[in-house]
mmCIF file with all atom_site columns, C-alpha atoms in Angstrom:
data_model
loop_
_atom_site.group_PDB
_atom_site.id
_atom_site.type_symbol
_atom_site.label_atom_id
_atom_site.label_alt_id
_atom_site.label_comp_id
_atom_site.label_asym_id
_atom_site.label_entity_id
_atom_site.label_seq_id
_atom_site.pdbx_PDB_ins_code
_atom_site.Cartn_x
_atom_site.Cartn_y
_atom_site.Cartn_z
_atom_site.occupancy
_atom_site.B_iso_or_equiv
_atom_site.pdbx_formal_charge
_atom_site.auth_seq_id
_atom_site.auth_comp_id
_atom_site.auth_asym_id
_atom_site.auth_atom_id
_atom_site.pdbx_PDB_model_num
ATOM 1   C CA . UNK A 1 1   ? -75.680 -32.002 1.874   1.00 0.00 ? 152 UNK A CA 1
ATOM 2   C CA . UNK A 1 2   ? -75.216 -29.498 4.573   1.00 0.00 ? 153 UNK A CA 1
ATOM 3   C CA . UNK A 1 3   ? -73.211 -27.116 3.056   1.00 0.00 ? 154 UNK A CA 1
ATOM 4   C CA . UNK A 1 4   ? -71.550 -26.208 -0.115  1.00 0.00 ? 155 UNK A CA 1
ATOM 5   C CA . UNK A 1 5   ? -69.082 -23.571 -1.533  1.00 0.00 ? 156 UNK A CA 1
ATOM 6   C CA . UNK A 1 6   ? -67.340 -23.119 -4.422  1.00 0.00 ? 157 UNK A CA 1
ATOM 7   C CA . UNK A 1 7   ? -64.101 -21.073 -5.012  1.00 0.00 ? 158 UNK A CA 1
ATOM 8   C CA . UNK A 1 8   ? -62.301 -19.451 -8.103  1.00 0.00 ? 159 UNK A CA 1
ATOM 9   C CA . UNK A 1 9   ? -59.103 -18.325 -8.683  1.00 0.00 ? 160 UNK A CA 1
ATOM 10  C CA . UNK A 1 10  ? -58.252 -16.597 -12.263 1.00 0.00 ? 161 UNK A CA 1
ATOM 11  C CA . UNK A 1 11  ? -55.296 -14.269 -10.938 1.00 0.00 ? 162 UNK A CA 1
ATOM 12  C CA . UNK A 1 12  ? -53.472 -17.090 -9.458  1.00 0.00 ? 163 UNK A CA 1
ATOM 13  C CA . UNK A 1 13  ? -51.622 -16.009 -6.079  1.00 0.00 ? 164 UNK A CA 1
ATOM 14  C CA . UNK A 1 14  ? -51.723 -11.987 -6.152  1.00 0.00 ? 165 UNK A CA 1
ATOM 15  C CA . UNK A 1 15  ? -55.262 -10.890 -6.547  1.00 0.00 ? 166 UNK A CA 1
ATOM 16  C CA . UNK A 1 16  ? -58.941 -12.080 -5.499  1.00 0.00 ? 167 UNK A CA 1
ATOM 17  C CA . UNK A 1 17  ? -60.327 -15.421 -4.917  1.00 0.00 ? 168 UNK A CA 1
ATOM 18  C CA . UNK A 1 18  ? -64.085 -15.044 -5.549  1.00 0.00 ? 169 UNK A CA 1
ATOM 19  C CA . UNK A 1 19  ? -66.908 -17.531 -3.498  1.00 0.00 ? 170 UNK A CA 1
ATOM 20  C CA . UNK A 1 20  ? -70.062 -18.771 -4.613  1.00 0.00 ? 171 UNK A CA 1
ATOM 21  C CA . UNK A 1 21  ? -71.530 -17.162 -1.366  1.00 0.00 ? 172 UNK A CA 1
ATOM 22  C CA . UNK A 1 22  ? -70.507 -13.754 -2.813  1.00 0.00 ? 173 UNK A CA 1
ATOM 23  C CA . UNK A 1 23  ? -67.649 -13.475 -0.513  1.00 0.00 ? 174 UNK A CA 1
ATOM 24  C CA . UNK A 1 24  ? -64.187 -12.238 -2.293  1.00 0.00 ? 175 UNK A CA 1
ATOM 25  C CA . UNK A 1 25  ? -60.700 -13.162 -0.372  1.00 0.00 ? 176 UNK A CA 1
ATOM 26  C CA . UNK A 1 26  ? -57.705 -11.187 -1.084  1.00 0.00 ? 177 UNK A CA 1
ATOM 27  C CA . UNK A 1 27  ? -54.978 -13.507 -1.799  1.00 0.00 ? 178 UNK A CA 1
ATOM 28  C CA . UNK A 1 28  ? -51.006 -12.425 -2.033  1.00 0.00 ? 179 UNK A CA 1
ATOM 29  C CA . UNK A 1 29  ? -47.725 -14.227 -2.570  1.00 0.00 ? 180 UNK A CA 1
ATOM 30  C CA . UNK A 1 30  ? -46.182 -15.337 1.222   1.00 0.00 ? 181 UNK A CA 1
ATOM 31  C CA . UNK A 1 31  ? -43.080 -13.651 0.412   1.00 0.00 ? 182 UNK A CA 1
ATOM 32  C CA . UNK A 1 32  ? -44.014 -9.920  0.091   1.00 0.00 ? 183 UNK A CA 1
ATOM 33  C CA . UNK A 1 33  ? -45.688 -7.464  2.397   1.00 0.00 ? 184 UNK A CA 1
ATOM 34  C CA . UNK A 1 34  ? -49.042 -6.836  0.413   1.00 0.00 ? 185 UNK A CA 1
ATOM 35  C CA . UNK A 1 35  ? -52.106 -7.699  1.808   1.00 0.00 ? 186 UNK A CA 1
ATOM 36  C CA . UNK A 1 36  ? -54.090 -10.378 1.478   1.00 0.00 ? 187 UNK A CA 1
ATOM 37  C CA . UNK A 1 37  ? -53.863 -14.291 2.546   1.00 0.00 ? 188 UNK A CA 1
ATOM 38  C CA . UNK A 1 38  ? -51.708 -17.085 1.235   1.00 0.00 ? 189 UNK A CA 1
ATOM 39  C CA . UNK A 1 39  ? -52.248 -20.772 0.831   1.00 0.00 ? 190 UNK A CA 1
ATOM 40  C CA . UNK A 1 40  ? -50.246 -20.940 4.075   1.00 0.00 ? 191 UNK A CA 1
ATOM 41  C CA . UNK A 1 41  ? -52.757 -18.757 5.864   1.00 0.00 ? 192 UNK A CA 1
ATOM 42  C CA . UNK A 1 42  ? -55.583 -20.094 4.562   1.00 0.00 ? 193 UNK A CA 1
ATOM 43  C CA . UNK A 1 43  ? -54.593 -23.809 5.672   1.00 0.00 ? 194 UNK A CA 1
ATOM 44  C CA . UNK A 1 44  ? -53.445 -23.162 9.108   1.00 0.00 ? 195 UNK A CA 1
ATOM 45  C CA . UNK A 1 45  ? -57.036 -21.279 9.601   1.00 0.00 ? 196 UNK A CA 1
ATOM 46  C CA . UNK A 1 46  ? -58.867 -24.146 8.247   1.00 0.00 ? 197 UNK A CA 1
ATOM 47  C CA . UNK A 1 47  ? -57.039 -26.929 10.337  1.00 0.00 ? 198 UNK A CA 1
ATOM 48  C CA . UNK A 1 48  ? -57.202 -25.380 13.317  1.00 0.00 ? 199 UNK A CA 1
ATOM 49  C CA . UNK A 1 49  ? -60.802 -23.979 13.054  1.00 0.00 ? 200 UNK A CA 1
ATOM 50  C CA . UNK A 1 50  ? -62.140 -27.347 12.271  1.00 0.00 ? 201 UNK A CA 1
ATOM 51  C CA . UNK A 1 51  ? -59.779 -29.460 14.556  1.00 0.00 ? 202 UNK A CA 1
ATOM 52  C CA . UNK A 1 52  ? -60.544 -26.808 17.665  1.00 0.00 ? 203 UNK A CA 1
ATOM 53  C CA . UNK A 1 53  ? -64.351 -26.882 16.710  1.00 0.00 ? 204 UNK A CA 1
ATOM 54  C CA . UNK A 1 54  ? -64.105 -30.685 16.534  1.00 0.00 ? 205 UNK A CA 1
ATOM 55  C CA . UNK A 1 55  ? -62.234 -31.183 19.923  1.00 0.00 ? 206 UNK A CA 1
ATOM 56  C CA . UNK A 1 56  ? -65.057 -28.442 21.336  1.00 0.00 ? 207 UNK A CA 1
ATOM 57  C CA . UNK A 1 57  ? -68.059 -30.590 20.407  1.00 0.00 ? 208 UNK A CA 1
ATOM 58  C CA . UNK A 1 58  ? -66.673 -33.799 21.631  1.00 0.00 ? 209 UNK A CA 1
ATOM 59  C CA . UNK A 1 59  ? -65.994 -31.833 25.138  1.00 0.00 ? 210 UNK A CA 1
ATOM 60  C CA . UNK A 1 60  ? -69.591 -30.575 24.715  1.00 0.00 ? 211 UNK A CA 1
ATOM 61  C CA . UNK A 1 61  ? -70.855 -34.207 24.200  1.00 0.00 ? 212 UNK A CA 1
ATOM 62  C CA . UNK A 1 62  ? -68.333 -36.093 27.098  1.00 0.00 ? 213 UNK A CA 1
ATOM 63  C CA . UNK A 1 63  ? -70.035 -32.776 29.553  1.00 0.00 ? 214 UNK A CA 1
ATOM 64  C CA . UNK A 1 64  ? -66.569 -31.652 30.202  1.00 0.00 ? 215 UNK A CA 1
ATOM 65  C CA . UNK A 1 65  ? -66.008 -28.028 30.727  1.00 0.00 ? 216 UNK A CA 1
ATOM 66  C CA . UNK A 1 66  ? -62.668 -27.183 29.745  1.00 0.00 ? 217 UNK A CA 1
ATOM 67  C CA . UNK A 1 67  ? -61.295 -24.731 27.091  1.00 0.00 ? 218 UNK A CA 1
ATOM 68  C CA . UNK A 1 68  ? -59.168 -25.934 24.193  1.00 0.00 ? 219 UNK A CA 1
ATOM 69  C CA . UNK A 1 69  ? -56.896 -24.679 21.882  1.00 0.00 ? 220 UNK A CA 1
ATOM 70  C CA . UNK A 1 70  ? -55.729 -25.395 18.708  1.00 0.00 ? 221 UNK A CA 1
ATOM 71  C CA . UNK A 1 71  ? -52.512 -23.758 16.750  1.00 0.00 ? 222 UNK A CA 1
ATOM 72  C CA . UNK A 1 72  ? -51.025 -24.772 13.349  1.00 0.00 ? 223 UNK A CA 1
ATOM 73  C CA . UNK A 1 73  ? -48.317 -23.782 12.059  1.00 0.00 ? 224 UNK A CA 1
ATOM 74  C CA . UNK A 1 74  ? -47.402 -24.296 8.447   1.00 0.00 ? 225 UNK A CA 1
ATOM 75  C CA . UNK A 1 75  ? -43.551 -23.843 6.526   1.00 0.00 ? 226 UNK A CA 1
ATOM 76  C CA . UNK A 1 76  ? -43.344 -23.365 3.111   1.00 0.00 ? 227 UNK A CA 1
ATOM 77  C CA . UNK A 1 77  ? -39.949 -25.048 2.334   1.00 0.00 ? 228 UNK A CA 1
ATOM 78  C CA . UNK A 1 78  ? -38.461 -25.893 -1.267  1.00 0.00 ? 229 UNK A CA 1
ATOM 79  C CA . UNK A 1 79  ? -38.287 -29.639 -2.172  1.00 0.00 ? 230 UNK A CA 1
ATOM 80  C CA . UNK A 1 80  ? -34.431 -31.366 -1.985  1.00 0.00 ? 231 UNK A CA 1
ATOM 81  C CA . UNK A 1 81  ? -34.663 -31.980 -5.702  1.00 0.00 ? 232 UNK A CA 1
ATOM 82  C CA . UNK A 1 82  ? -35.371 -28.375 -6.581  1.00 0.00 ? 233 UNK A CA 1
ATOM 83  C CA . UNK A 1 83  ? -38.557 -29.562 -8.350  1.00 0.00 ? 234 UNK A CA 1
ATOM 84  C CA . UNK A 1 84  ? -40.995 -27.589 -6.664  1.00 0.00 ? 235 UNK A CA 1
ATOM 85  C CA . UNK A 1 85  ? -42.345 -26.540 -3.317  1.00 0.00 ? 236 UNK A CA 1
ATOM 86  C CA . UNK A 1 86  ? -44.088 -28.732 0.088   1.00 0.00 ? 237 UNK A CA 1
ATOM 87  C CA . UNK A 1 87  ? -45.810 -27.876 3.038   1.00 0.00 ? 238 UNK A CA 1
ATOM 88  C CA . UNK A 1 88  ? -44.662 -29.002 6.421   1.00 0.00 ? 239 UNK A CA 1
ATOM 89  C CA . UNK A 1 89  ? -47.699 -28.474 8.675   1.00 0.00 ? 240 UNK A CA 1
ATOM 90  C CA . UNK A 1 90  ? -47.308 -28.987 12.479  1.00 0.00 ? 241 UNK A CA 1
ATOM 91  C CA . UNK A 1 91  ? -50.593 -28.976 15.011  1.00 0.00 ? 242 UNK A CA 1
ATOM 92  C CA . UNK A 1 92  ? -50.604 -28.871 17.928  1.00 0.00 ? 243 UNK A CA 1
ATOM 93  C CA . UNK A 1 93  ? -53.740 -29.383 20.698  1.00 0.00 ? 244 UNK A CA 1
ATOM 94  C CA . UNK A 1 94  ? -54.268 -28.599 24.274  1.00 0.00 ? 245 UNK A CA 1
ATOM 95  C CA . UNK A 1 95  ? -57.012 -28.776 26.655  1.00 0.00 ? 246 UNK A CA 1
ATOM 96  C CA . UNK A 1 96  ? -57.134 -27.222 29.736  1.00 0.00 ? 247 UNK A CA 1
ATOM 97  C CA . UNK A 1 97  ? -57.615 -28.702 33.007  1.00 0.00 ? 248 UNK A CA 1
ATOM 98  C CA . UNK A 1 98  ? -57.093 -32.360 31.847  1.00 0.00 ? 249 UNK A CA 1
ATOM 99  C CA . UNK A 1 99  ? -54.280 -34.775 32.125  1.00 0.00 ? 250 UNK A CA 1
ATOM 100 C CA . UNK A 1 100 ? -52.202 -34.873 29.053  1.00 0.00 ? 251 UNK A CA 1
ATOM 101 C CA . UNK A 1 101 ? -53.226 -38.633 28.537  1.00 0.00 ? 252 UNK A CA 1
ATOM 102 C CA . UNK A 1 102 ? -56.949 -37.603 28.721  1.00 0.00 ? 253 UNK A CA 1
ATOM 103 C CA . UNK A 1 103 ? -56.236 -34.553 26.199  1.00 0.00 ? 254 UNK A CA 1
ATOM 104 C CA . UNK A 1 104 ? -54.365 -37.118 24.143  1.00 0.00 ? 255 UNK A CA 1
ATOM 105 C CA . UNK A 1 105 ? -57.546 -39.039 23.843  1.00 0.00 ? 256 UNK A CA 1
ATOM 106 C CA . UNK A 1 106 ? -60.124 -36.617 22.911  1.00 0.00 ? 257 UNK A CA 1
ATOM 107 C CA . UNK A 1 107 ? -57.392 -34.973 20.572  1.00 0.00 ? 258 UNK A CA 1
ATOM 108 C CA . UNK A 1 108 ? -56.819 -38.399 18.560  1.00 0.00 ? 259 UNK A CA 1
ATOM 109 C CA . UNK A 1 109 ? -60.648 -38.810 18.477  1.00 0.00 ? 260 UNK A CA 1
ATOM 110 C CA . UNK A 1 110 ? -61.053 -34.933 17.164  1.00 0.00 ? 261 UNK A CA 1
ATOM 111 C CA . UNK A 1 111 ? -58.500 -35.765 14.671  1.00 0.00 ? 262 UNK A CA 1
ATOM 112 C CA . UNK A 1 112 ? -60.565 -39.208 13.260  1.00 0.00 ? 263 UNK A CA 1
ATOM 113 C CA . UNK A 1 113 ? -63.890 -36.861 13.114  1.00 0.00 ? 264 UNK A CA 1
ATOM 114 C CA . UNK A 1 114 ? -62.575 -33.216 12.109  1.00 0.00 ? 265 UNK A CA 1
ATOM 115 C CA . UNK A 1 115 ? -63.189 -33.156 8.131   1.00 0.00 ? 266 UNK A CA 1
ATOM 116 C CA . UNK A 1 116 ? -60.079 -31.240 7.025   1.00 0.00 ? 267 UNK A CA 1
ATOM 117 C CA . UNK A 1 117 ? -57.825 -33.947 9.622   1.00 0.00 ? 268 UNK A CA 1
ATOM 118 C CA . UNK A 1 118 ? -59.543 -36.590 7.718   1.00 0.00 ? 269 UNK A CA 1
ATOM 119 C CA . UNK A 1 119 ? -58.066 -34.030 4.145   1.00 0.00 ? 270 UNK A CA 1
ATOM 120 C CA . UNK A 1 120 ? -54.379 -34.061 6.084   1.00 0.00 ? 271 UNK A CA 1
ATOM 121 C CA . UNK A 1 121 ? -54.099 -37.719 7.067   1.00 0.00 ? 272 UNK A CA 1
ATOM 122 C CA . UNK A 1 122 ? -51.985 -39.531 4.987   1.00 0.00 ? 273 UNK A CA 1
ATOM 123 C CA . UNK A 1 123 ? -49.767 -36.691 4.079   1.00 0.00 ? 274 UNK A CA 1
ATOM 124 C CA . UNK A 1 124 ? -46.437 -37.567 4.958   1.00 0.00 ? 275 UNK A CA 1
ATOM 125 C CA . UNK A 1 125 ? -45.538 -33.907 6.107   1.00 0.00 ? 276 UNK A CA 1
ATOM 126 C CA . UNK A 1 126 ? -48.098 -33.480 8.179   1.00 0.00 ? 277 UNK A CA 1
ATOM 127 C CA . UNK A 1 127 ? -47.675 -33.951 12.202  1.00 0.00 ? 278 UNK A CA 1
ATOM 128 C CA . UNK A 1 128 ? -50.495 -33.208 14.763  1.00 0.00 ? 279 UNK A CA 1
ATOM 129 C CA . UNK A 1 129 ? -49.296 -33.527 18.625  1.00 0.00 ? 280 UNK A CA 1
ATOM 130 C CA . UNK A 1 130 ? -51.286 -32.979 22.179  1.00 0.00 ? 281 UNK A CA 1
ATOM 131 C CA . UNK A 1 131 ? -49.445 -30.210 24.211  1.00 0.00 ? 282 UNK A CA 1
ATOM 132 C CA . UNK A 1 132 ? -50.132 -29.411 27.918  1.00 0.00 ? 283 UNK A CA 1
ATOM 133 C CA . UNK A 1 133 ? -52.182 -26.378 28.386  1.00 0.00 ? 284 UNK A CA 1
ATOM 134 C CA . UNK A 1 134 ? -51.031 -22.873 28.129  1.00 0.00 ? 285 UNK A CA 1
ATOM 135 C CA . UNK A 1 135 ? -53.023 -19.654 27.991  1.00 0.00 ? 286 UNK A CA 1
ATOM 136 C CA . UNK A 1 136 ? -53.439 -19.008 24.416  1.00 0.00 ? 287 UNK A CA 1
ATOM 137 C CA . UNK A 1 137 ? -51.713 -16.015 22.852  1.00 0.00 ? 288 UNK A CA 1
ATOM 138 C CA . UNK A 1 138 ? -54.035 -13.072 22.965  1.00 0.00 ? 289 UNK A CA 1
ATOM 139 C CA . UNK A 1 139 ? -54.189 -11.672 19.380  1.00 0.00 ? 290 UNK A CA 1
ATOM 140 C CA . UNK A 1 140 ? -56.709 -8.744  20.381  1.00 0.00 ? 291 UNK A CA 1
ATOM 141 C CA . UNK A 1 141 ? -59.951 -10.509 20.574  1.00 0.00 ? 292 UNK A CA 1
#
């Protein structure tokens, strides 16, 4: 095993989600302005961490110098049958400096490798495309 972590939730959406590695999230509904993360959030990080960390190691590996970006963007949208509540998650991949065929490739091959992809794939509201390359959005790094 290379790594391990553990996560538990007693308050449900509004409160703290506690870690085994001693690390405590604040967690809030999506719908009001308090602080912490939301399921939303938290998925949209994770996909695009691991998916843009995937796609960099296969660059790495293929000695191709180029920068890539990953965004995700995920709705929260009530189901047609007022039962309950779904996800519709869109990704979307670029690499710059390659042709959108040979982004397309590496992208596809990312998305076999990357673990939480591999979490996403047969979910039927899930869509992951290869965009051409655009500066990504500066949020004050």
């Amino acid at each position: 095993m290379l790594y391990t972590v553990t996560a538990v939730n007693h308050q449900g959406i509004n409160g703290t989600v506690k870690l085994s590695n001693e690390k405590v999230v604040p967690t809030s509904h999506p719908l009001n302005d308090q602080p912490g993360f939301n399921p939303e959030e938290l998925l949209a990080l994770a996909w695009s961490t691991c998916l843009n960390a995937t796609i960099e190691a296969l660059l790495d590996a293929k000695k191709i110098s180029a920068k890539s970006t990953v965004s995700v963007t995920v709705d929260l949208l009530k189901e047609p049958e007022q039962t309950g509540y779904y996800f519709r998650v869109l990704g979307q991949a670029s690499i710059q400096d390659l042709s959108l065929d040979e982004a397309q490739a590496i992208v596809q091959e990312a998305d076999q490798r990357c673990p939480v992809s591999k979490l996403l794939a047969q979910a039927k509201t899930v869509t992951l495309e290869t965009v051409a390359w655009t500066d990504p959005i500066d949020l004050g790094e």
